[in-house]
Short mmCIF file of C-alpha atoms and ligand atoms in Angstrom, two decimals:
data_model
loop_
_atom_site.label_atom_id
_atom_site.label_comp_id
_atom_site.label_asym_id
_atom_site.label_seq_id
_atom_site.Cartn_x
_atom_site.Cartn_y
_atom_site.Cartn_z
CA MET A 1 85.91 -1.05 -40.64
CA LEU A 2 83.17 -3.53 -41.93
CA ASN A 3 83.10 -7.23 -40.80
CA PRO A 4 83.07 -9.76 -43.69
CA ALA A 5 80.33 -10.22 -46.63
CA ILE A 6 77.67 -13.28 -45.72
CA GLY A 7 75.90 -14.02 -48.36
CA LEU A 8 72.38 -14.50 -48.39
CA LEU A 9 70.12 -17.14 -50.62
CA GLY A 10 65.82 -17.01 -50.11
CA GLY A 11 64.49 -19.76 -51.97
CA THR A 12 60.85 -22.00 -51.71
CA PHE A 13 63.35 -24.68 -51.75
CA ASP A 14 61.11 -27.40 -52.60
CA PRO A 15 63.36 -29.34 -51.56
CA ILE A 16 66.08 -27.44 -51.68
CA HIS A 17 69.04 -29.73 -54.01
CA ILE A 18 72.08 -28.74 -56.06
CA GLY A 19 70.72 -25.75 -57.84
CA HIS A 20 71.08 -24.16 -54.70
CA LEU A 21 74.18 -25.38 -52.41
CA ARG A 22 76.79 -25.46 -55.83
CA PRO A 23 76.29 -22.42 -56.98
CA ALA A 24 76.30 -21.08 -53.12
CA ILE A 25 79.40 -23.37 -52.22
CA GLU A 26 81.08 -21.68 -55.64
CA ALA A 27 80.35 -17.80 -53.88
CA GLN A 28 81.05 -18.61 -50.52
CA GLN A 29 84.67 -19.22 -51.74
CA ALA A 30 85.52 -17.04 -54.79
CA LEU A 31 83.81 -14.73 -52.15
CA SER A 32 85.58 -15.37 -49.24
CA LEU A 33 82.07 -14.71 -47.67
CA ALA A 34 82.39 -15.70 -43.83
CA GLU A 35 78.02 -17.00 -43.65
CA ILE A 36 75.36 -18.29 -45.95
CA ARG A 37 72.78 -17.06 -44.96
CA LEU A 38 69.98 -19.99 -46.08
CA ILE A 39 66.41 -18.20 -45.89
CA PRO A 40 63.29 -20.33 -46.64
CA ASN A 41 60.42 -18.49 -48.11
CA HIS A 42 56.88 -17.74 -46.21
CA ILE A 43 53.85 -19.62 -48.74
CA PRO A 44 50.49 -18.33 -47.93
CA PRO A 45 48.53 -21.98 -47.29
CA HIS A 46 46.07 -21.39 -49.88
CA ARG A 47 48.76 -21.95 -52.74
CA ALA A 48 48.76 -24.95 -54.35
CA ASN A 49 52.37 -25.33 -53.66
CA PRO A 50 54.87 -25.78 -52.25
CA PHE A 51 54.57 -29.60 -51.68
CA CYS A 52 55.84 -29.55 -48.38
CA SER A 53 54.11 -28.61 -45.52
CA SER A 54 57.02 -25.16 -43.96
CA GLU A 55 58.03 -27.00 -40.77
CA GLN A 56 59.22 -29.93 -43.44
CA ARG A 57 60.27 -27.24 -46.00
CA LEU A 58 62.62 -26.09 -42.62
CA ALA A 59 63.65 -29.25 -41.74
CA MET A 60 65.39 -29.91 -45.89
CA VAL A 61 67.46 -26.48 -45.28
CA ARG A 62 68.29 -27.12 -41.83
CA LEU A 63 69.57 -30.35 -43.28
CA ALA A 64 71.00 -29.14 -45.54
CA ALA A 65 73.06 -26.23 -43.90
CA ALA A 66 74.55 -28.95 -41.29
CA GLU A 67 76.10 -31.01 -44.04
CA ASN A 68 77.65 -27.37 -44.81
CA PRO A 69 80.69 -25.03 -43.18
CA GLY A 70 79.52 -21.40 -42.96
CA PHE A 71 75.76 -22.10 -43.70
CA VAL A 72 72.95 -20.82 -41.29
CA VAL A 73 68.93 -20.59 -41.44
CA ASP A 74 67.06 -17.74 -41.36
CA GLU A 75 63.43 -18.39 -40.79
CA ARG A 76 62.40 -15.06 -39.91
CA GLU A 77 60.11 -14.73 -43.65
CA LEU A 78 58.60 -18.33 -42.74
CA ARG A 79 57.91 -17.16 -38.45
CA ARG A 80 55.93 -13.56 -40.51
CA GLU A 81 51.96 -14.11 -40.94
CA ARG A 82 51.79 -13.28 -44.68
CA PRO A 83 54.88 -13.30 -47.85
CA SER A 84 57.31 -10.89 -47.21
CA TYR A 85 58.70 -8.95 -49.84
CA THR A 86 63.33 -8.90 -49.97
CA ILE A 87 62.98 -5.92 -50.25
CA GLU A 88 62.09 -5.72 -46.34
CA THR A 89 63.82 -8.64 -44.73
CA LEU A 90 66.56 -7.00 -46.90
CA ILE A 91 66.28 -3.68 -44.28
CA GLU A 92 66.04 -5.51 -41.04
CA LEU A 93 69.04 -7.17 -41.43
CA ARG A 94 69.99 -4.77 -42.46
CA SER A 95 69.16 -3.07 -39.26
CA GLU A 96 70.78 -5.95 -37.48
CA LEU A 97 74.05 -6.12 -39.12
CA PRO A 98 74.76 -2.40 -40.27
CA ASP A 99 78.41 -3.62 -40.72
CA THR A 100 78.17 -6.17 -42.41
CA PRO A 101 77.79 -6.07 -46.80
CA LEU A 102 75.21 -8.77 -47.44
CA CYS A 103 75.77 -10.21 -51.52
CA PHE A 104 71.78 -11.65 -51.76
CA LEU A 105 73.00 -15.13 -54.47
CA MET A 106 70.44 -15.52 -57.37
CA GLY A 107 70.42 -17.59 -59.84
CA MET A 108 69.65 -15.54 -63.73
CA ASP A 109 66.78 -16.30 -64.08
CA SER A 110 66.33 -14.13 -60.79
CA LEU A 111 68.12 -11.73 -62.57
CA LEU A 112 66.57 -11.57 -65.95
CA SER A 113 63.21 -10.78 -63.75
CA LEU A 114 64.34 -8.16 -61.24
CA PRO A 115 61.91 -5.70 -62.35
CA SER A 116 58.74 -7.41 -61.24
CA TRP A 117 60.24 -7.00 -58.19
CA HIS A 118 58.96 -4.93 -55.33
CA ARG A 119 60.95 -1.57 -55.34
CA TRP A 120 63.52 -3.51 -56.86
CA GLN A 121 65.30 -0.64 -57.31
CA ALA A 122 65.66 -0.10 -54.09
CA LEU A 123 67.67 -3.23 -53.34
CA LEU A 124 70.64 -2.48 -54.25
CA ASP A 125 70.31 0.70 -52.02
CA HIS A 126 70.76 -3.16 -48.60
CA ALA A 127 73.12 -5.39 -50.85
CA HIS A 128 75.40 -6.88 -53.05
CA LEU A 129 72.82 -8.83 -55.83
CA VAL A 130 75.61 -11.77 -56.71
CA VAL A 131 74.30 -13.70 -59.51
CA SER A 132 75.04 -17.24 -60.60
CA GLY A 133 74.38 -18.75 -64.74
CA ARG A 134 71.78 -21.06 -64.75
CA PRO A 135 71.33 -23.69 -67.89
CA GLY A 136 67.91 -22.10 -69.73
CA TRP A 137 68.18 -18.47 -68.59
CA GLN A 138 70.45 -16.63 -71.21
CA PRO A 139 71.74 -12.64 -70.01
CA ASP A 140 69.81 -11.51 -72.51
CA TYR A 141 68.62 -8.71 -69.62
CA PRO A 142 65.85 -6.44 -70.46
CA ALA A 143 66.92 -3.01 -70.72
CA PRO A 144 66.08 -1.57 -67.42
CA VAL A 145 68.36 -4.87 -66.06
CA ALA A 146 70.95 -4.41 -68.14
CA GLU A 147 70.64 -0.48 -67.19
CA LEU A 148 71.17 -1.56 -64.38
CA LEU A 149 74.50 -4.00 -64.68
CA ALA A 150 76.26 -0.38 -66.49
CA ARG A 151 75.76 1.84 -62.84
CA HIS A 152 76.22 -1.08 -61.14
CA GLN A 153 78.19 -4.73 -62.24
CA THR A 154 81.99 -5.06 -60.70
CA ARG A 155 84.07 -7.71 -62.16
CA ASP A 156 86.43 -7.27 -58.85
CA PRO A 157 85.69 -9.54 -56.30
CA GLY A 158 87.54 -7.91 -52.98
CA ALA A 159 85.08 -4.49 -53.84
CA LEU A 160 81.78 -6.52 -53.01
CA HIS A 161 84.00 -6.55 -48.87
CA GLN A 162 84.90 -2.87 -48.81
CA ARG A 163 80.60 -1.63 -49.30
CA LEU A 164 77.59 -2.75 -46.97
CA ALA A 165 76.37 -2.73 -50.71
CA GLY A 166 75.66 -2.13 -54.25
CA HIS A 167 77.28 -3.99 -56.63
CA ILE A 168 76.17 -6.68 -59.14
CA TRP A 169 79.22 -9.48 -59.45
CA LEU A 170 78.09 -11.80 -62.09
CA ALA A 171 79.73 -15.69 -61.45
CA ASP A 172 81.03 -17.57 -63.76
CA ASN A 173 79.90 -20.50 -61.68
CA LEU A 174 79.59 -24.35 -62.56
CA PRO A 175 76.01 -24.78 -64.37
CA ILE A 176 73.19 -27.21 -62.96
CA HIS A 177 70.60 -27.55 -65.27
CA LEU A 178 68.28 -29.05 -62.38
CA SER A 179 65.52 -26.80 -60.96
CA ALA A 180 63.02 -28.13 -57.65
CA THR A 181 60.51 -28.65 -60.69
CA ALA A 182 61.97 -31.66 -62.75
CA LEU A 183 63.46 -32.79 -59.34
CA ARG A 184 59.68 -33.07 -58.03
CA GLU A 185 59.16 -34.73 -61.23
CA LEU A 186 61.93 -37.41 -60.67
CA LEU A 187 60.55 -37.91 -57.02
CA ALA A 188 56.91 -38.14 -59.15
CA LYS A 189 57.46 -40.88 -60.19
CA GLY A 190 59.61 -42.61 -58.11
CA GLN A 191 62.81 -42.45 -59.66
CA ASP A 192 66.12 -41.98 -57.45
CA PRO A 193 67.90 -38.57 -56.89
CA ARG A 194 70.82 -39.50 -55.69
CA TYR A 195 73.71 -36.71 -56.31
CA LEU A 196 70.54 -33.94 -57.43
CA LEU A 197 70.56 -33.34 -53.44
CA PRO A 198 71.98 -33.85 -50.21
CA ALA A 199 71.32 -37.80 -48.66
CA SER A 200 70.06 -36.71 -45.52
CA VAL A 201 67.70 -34.74 -47.33
CA ALA A 202 67.35 -37.56 -50.46
CA HIS A 203 66.42 -39.86 -46.62
CA TYR A 204 64.22 -36.45 -45.39
CA ILE A 205 61.92 -36.89 -47.95
CA ASP A 206 61.81 -40.82 -48.87
CA GLN A 207 60.76 -40.57 -44.79
CA GLN A 208 58.64 -38.68 -44.93
CA GLY A 209 57.01 -39.87 -48.10
CA LEU A 210 57.16 -36.04 -50.40
CA TYR A 211 56.53 -34.96 -53.23
CA ARG A 212 54.85 -39.25 -54.32
CA ALA A 213 52.82 -39.68 -56.71
CA SER A 214 50.04 -41.07 -54.68
CA ALA A 215 49.68 -38.13 -52.71
CA LYS A 216 47.94 -36.98 -55.51
CA ILE A 217 49.81 -33.20 -56.28
CA PRO A 218 50.32 -31.06 -59.17
CA LEU A 219 53.58 -31.79 -60.95
CA ALA A 220 53.17 -28.35 -63.03
CA SER A 221 54.81 -24.95 -61.03
CA PRO A 222 53.88 -21.88 -61.26
CA THR A 223 56.15 -19.22 -61.01
CA GLN A 224 58.00 -18.04 -57.70
CA PRO A 225 55.37 -16.81 -55.04
CA GLY A 226 54.15 -13.02 -55.54
CA ARG A 227 56.79 -12.66 -52.32
CA LYS A 228 59.76 -10.00 -54.70
P1 LIG B 301 60.92 -24.32 -58.27
O1 LIG B 301 60.80 -25.80 -60.07
O2 LIG B 301 60.17 -25.04 -57.79
O3 LIG B 301 60.29 -22.87 -59.50
P2 LIG B 301 63.94 -23.63 -57.69
O4 LIG B 301 64.91 -24.47 -58.85
O5 LIG B 301 63.95 -23.13 -59.21
O6 LIG B 301 62.41 -23.85 -57.70
P3 LIG B 301 64.27 -21.80 -56.03
O7 LIG B 301 63.89 -22.52 -54.41
O8 LIG B 301 62.79 -20.54 -56.56
O9 LIG B 301 65.01 -23.56 -57.06
O10 LIG B 301 64.94 -20.58 -57.02
C1 LIG B 301 66.03 -19.54 -54.92
C2 LIG B 301 67.07 -19.21 -55.70
O11 LIG B 301 67.77 -20.28 -56.52
C3 LIG B 301 66.58 -18.34 -56.99
O12 LIG B 301 67.87 -17.48 -57.08
C4 LIG B 301 66.98 -18.72 -58.30
O13 LIG B 301 67.78 -18.78 -59.20
C5 LIG B 301 67.62 -19.90 -57.56
N1 LIG B 301 68.52 -21.59 -58.14
C6 LIG B 301 67.34 -22.67 -58.14
N2 LIG B 301 67.94 -23.29 -59.15
C7 LIG B 301 69.01 -22.94 -59.48
C8 LIG B 301 69.81 -23.19 -60.41
N3 LIG B 301 70.22 -24.67 -61.16
N4 LIG B 301 71.36 -23.08 -60.94
C9 LIG B 301 71.05 -21.86 -60.27
N5 LIG B 301 70.88 -20.63 -59.52
C10 LIG B 301 69.26 -21.75 -59.26
#
């Protein structure tokens, strides 16, 4: 008998925003997930991004989790000395939670780039993938992703509780047209970020003086950190 499935959401969270939180809440409800685990990425210190320290990103993720029942923070990637591959984190979680189906949540942009992730074909040995639509990324799948979907896609949310791993479920979520990059640009212009992120996180950003143009930080965000 398996435990109820849980959701995992990895990200830079620089800062965490409604584009992360709304799809996670909707997946939590649609799939009756027992928990949503937010897993902030480790970023090498020499990178220009993120603009905040790991501690500040973690503080913001903790504030967001505190407002959302069932959300918890998993600090394992931040505690490592090097960037983690998602596959390594999933293998670790699988050994800690041998009877719990794991649902790795991601946006459509991440699904489209999946073939560039380290050992991407092994991800489904350890977790299901739950993919949220994201404005700007159409489901025009490259051939390897189309093949993966042909083998693993399910339309039955209940199926994710019946197996530990191996299904892909495409969520019918409310599209949220927001990225951390756009949010940082808005903050750098001194604009009010209300309703784009939790009020507690907006307050923290203000108190800490984060993302201000005066901090002389580059606005352009490179692609995801090289850790997938
Ligand atoms: P940046 O703009 O700095 O690249 P981001 O907003 O894309 O950041 P990440 O922390 O890189 O945020 O994303 C973590 C996960 O959240 C990824 O799987 C990404 O696809 C997903 N995600 C981020 N924003 C959205 C959104 N608006 N809708 C759906 N999924 C999203």
